[in-house]
mmCIF file of C-alpha atoms (C1' of nucleotides) in Angstrom:
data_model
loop_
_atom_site.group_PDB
_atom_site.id
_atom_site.type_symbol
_atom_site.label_atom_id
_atom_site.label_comp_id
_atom_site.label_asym_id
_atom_site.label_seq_id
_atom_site.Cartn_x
_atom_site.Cartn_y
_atom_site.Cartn_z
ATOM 1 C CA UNK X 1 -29.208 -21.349 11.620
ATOM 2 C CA UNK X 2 -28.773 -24.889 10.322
ATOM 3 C CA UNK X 3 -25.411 -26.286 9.171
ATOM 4 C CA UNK X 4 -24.173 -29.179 7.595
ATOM 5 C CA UNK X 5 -20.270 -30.316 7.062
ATOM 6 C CA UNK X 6 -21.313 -32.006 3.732
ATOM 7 C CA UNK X 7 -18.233 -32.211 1.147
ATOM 8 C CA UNK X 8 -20.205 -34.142 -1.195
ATOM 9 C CA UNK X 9 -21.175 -30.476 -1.891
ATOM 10 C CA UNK X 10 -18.193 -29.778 -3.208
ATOM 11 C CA UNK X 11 -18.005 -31.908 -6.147
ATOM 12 C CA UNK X 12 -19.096 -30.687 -9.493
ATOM 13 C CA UNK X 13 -19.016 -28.552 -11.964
ATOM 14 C CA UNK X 14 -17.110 -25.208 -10.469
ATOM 15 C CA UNK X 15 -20.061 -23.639 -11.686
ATOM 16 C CA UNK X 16 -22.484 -25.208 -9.768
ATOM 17 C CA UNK X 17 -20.195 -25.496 -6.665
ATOM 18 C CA UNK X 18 -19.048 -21.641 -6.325
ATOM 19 C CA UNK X 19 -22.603 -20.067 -5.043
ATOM 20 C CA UNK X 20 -23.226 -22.999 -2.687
ATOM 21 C CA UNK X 21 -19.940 -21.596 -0.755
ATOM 22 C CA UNK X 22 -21.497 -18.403 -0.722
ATOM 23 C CA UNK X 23 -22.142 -18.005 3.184
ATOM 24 C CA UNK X 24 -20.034 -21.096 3.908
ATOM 25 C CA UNK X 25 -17.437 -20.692 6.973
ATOM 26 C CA UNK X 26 -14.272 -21.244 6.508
ATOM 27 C CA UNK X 27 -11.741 -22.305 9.687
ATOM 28 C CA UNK X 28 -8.343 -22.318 10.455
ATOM 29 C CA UNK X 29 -7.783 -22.587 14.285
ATOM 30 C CA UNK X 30 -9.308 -19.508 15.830
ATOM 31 C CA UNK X 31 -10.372 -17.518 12.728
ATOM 32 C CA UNK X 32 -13.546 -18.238 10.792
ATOM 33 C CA UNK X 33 -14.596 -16.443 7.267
ATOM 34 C CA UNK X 34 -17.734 -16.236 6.126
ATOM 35 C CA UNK X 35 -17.223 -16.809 2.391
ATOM 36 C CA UNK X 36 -18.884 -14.021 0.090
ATOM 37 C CA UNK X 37 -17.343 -13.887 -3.020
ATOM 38 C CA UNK X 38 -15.806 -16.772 -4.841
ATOM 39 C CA UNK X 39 -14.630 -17.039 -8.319
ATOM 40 C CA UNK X 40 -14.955 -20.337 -10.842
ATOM 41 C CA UNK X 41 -12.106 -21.768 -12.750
ATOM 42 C CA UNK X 42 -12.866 -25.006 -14.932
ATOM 43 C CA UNK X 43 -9.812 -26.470 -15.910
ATOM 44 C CA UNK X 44 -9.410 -27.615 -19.491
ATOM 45 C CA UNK X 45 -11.875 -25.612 -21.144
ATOM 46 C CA UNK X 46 -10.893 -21.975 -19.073
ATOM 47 C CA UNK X 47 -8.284 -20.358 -20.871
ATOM 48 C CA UNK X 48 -8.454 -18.220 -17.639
ATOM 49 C CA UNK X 49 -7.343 -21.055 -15.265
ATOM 50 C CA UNK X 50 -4.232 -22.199 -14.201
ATOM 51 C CA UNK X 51 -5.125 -26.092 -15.326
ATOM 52 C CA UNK X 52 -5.569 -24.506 -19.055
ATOM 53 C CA UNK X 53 -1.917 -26.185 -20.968
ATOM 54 C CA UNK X 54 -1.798 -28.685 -18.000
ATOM 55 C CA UNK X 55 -0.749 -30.486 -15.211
ATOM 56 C CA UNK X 56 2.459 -28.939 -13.711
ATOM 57 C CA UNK X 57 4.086 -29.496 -10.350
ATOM 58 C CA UNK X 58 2.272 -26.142 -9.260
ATOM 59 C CA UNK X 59 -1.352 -27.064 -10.247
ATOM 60 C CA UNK X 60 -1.196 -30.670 -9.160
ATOM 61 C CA UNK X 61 -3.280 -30.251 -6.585
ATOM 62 C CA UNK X 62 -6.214 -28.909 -9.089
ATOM 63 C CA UNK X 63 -6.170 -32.193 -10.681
ATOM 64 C CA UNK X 64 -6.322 -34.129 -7.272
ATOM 65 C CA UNK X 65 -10.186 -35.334 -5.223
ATOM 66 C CA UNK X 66 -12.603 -32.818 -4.881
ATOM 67 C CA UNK X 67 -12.632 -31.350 -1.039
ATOM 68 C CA UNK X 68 -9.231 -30.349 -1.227
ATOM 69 C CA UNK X 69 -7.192 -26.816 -1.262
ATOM 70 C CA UNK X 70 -5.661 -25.784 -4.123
ATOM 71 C CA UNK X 71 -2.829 -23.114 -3.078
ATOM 72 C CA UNK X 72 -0.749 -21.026 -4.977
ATOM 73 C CA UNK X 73 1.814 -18.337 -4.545
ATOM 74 C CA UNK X 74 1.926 -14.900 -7.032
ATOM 75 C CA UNK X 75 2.702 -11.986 -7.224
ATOM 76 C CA UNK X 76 6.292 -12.567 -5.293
ATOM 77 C CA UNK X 77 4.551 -12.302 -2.021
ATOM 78 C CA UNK X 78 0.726 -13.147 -1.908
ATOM 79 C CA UNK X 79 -1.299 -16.736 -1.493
ATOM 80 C CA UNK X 80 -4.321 -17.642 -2.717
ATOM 81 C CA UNK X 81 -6.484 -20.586 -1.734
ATOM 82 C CA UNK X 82 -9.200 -22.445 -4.191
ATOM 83 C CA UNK X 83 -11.367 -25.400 -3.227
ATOM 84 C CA UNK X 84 -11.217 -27.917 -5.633
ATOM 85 C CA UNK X 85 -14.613 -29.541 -7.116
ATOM 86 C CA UNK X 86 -13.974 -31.336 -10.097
ATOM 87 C CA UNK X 87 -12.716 -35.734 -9.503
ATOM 88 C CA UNK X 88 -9.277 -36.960 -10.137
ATOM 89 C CA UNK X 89 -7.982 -36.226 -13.300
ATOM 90 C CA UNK X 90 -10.072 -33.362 -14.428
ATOM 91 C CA UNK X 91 -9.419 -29.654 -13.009
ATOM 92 C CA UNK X 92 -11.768 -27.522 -11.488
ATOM 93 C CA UNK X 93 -11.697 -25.375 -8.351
ATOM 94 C CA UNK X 94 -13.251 -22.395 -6.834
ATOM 95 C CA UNK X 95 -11.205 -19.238 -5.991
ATOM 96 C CA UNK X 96 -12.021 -17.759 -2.585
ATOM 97 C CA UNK X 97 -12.144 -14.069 -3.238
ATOM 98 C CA UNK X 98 -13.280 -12.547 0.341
ATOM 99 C CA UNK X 99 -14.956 -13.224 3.098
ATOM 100 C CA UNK X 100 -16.479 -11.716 6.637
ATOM 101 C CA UNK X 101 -14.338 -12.290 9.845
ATOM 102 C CA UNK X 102 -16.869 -14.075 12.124
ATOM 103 C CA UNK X 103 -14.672 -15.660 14.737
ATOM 104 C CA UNK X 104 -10.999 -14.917 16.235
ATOM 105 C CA UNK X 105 -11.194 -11.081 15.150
ATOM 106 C CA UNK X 106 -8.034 -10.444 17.638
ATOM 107 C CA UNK X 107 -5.968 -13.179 15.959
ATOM 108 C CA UNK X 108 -7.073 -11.731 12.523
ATOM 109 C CA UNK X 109 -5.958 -8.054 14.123
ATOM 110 C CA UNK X 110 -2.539 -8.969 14.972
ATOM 111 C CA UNK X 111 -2.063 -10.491 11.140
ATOM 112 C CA UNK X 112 -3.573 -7.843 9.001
ATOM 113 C CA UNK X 113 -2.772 -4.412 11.648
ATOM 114 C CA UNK X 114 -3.707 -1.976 9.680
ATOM 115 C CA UNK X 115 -6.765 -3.247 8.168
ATOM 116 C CA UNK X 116 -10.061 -2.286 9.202
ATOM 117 C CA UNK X 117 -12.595 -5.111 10.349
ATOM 118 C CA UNK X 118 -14.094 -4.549 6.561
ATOM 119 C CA UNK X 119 -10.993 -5.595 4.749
ATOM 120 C CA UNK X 120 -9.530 -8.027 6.638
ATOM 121 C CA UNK X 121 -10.307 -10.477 4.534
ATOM 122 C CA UNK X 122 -11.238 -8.363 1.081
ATOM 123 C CA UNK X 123 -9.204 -9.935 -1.581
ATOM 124 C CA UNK X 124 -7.753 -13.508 -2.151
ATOM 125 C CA UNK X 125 -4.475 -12.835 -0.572
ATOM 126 C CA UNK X 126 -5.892 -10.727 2.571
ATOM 127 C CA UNK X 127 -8.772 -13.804 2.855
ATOM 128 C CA UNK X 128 -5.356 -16.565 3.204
ATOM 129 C CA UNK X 129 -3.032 -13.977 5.631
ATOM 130 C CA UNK X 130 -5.973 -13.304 7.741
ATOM 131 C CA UNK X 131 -6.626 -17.384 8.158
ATOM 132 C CA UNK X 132 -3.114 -18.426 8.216
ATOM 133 C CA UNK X 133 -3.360 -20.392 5.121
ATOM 134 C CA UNK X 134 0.272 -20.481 3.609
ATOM 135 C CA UNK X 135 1.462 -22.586 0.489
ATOM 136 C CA UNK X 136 2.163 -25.431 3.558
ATOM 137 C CA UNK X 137 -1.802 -25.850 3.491
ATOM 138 C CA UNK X 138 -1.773 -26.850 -0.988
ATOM 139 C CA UNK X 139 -3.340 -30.176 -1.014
ATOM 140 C CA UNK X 140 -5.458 -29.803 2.701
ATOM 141 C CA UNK X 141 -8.038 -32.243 3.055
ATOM 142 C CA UNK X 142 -11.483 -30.559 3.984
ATOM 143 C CA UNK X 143 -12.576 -33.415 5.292
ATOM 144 C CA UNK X 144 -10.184 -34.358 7.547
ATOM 145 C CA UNK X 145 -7.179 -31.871 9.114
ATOM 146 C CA UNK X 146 -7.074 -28.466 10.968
ATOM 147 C CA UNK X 147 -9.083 -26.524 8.043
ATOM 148 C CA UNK X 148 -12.972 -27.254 7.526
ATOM 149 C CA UNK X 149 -15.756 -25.266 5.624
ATOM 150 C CA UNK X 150 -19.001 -25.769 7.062
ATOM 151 C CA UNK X 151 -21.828 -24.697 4.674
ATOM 152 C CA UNK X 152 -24.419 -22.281 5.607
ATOM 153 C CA UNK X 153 -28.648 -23.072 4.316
ATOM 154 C CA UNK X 154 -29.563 -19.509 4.617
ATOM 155 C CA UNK X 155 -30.247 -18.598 1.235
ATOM 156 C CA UNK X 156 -28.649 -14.982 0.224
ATOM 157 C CA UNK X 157 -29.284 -12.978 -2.687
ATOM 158 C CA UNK X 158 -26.857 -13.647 -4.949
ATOM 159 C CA UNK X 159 -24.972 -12.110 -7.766
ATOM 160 C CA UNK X 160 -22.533 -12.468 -10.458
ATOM 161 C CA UNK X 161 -20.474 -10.486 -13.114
ATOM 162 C CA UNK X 162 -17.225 -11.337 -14.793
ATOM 163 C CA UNK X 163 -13.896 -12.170 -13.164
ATOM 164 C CA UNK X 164 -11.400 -9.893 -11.726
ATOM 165 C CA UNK X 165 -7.561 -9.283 -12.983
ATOM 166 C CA UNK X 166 -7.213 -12.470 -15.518
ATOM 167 C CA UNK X 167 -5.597 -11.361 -18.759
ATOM 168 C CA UNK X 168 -7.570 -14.692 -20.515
ATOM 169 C CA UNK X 169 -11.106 -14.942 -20.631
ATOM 170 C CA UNK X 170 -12.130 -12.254 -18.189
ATOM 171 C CA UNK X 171 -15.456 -11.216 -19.161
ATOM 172 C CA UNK X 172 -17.424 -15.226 -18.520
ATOM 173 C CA UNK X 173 -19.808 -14.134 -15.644
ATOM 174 C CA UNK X 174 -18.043 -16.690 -13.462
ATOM 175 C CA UNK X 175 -17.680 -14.823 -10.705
ATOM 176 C CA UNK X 176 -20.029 -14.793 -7.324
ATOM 177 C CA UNK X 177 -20.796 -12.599 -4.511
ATOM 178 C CA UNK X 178 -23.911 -11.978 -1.642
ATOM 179 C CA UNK X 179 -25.208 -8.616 -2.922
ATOM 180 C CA UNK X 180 -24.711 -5.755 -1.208
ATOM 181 C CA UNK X 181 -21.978 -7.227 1.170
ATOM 182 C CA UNK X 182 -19.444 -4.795 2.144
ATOM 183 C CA UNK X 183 -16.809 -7.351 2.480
ATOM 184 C CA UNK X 184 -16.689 -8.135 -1.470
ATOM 185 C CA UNK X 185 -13.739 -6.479 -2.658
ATOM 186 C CA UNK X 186 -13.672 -3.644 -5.413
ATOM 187 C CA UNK X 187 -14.040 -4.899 -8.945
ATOM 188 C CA UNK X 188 -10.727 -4.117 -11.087
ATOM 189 C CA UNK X 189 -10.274 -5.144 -15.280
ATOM 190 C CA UNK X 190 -7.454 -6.785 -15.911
ATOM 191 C CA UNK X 191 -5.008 -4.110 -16.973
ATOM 192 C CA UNK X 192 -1.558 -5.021 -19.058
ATOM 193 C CA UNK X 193 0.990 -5.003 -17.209
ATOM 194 C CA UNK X 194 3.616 -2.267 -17.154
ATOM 195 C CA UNK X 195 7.391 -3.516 -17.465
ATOM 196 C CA UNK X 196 9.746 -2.411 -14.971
ATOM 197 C CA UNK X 197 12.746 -0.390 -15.906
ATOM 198 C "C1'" DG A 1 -14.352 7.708 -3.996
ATOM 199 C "C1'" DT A 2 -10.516 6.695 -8.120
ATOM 200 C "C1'" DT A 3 -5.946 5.827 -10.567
ATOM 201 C "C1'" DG A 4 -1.050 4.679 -10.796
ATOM 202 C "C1'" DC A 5 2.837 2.171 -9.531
ATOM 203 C "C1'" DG A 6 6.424 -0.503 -6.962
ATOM 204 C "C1'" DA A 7 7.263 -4.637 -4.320
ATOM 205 C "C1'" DT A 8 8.672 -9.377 -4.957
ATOM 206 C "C1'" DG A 9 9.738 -14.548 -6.220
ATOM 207 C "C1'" DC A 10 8.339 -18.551 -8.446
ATOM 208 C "C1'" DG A 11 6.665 -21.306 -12.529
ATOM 209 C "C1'" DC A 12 6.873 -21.699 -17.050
ATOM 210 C "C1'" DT A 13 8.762 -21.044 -22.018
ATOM 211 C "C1'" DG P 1 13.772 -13.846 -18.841
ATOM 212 C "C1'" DC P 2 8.670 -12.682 -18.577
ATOM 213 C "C1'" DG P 3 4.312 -12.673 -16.611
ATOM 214 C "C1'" DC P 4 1.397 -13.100 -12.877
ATOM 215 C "C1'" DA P 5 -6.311 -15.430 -10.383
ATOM 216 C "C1'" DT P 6 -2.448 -9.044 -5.781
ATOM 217 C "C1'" DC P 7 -1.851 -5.537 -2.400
ATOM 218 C "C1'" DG P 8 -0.725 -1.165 -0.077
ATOM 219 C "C1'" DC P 9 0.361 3.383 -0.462
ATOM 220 C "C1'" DA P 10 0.370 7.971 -2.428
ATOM 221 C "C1'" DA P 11 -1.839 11.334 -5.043
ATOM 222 C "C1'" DC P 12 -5.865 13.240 -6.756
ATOM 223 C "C1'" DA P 13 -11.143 14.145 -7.502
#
DNA sequence: GTTGCGATGCGCT
DNA sequence: GCGCATCGCAACA
């Protein structure tokens, strides 16, 4: 299998950058994911991203060189990691939705215990616990530092369909994964939130 | 396999 | 305050 560290192919539209990480690996000391399903976000003109009204202290990173993580914390106890694509100044990024544990299964174990292999890394947050990536890692050069991505040329069929739990602009096909993987997690619509009593 | 709901804390208005 | 690019568990089909 041939491999190549280029970042240059990270730049672009998020569009054109999200199926290109299809298959790419994704390291954190021990642990490698196999990226295969991703999600795009473009900035100003995605009502759906976090970039949409802005630059704010939490989406700084967005706007910041292509090649970098963009990591945020939601849902009171979950982190989710996005590879940034678009230049300084505009905001785009790719949302890393799930991936295959290739390498360091025992360290990935002990983090997720009672996951199966399957879903160790099925879902945004579960993809970030399983790694190790923590809101420490918002802003990590890909280039240069402890995480890397190293693309994969092995073409897989690929497919796409709408994004999963946005409340704005859910329905653009903007979402990718490798057909028929078992690691993609489970498609869910965006449901309204119920308020807590 | 699905559906429903509580946990939990930070950013933004 | 309110809402959230979520998850895990329980209950049910």
């Amino acid at each position: 299998m041939s491999r190549r560290t280029e970042l240059s192919l990270l730049r672009g539209a998020p569009l054109e950058v999200a199926p290109r990480l299809l298959g790419a690996v994704l390291r954190l000391g021990d642990v490698a994911v196999r990226l295969t399903e991703v999600e795009a976000y473009d900035g100003g003109n995605d009502p759906g991203s976090h970039a949409y009204r802005g630059e704010t202290r939490r989406t700084r990173s967005m706007f910041g060189p292509s090649g970098h993580l963009y990591c945020y914390f939601t849902y009171g106890m979950h982190v989710c990691a996005n590879v940034v694509c678009r230049d300084e100044g505009a905001a785009g990024a790719v949302l890393l939705r799930a991936g295959e544990v290739i390498d360091g299964i025992g360290t990935a174990r002990g983090r997720r215990p009672k996951s199966n292999d399957r879903d160790l890394a099925r879902g945004p947050a579960r993809l970030c616990r399983t790694l190790g990536i923590s809101l420490d890692d918002d802003g990590a050069d890909l280039g240069e530092g402890p995480i890397t991505l190293t693309f994969d040329d092995e073409v897989d069929t690929v497919s796409t369909g709408p994004r999963v739990g946005l409340r704005h602009a859910p329905d653009w096909p903007w979402r990718f994964w490798i057909s028929d993987d078992p690691t993609v997690s489970l498609y869910r619509p965006a449901a309204p939130q119920r308020r807590r009593g």
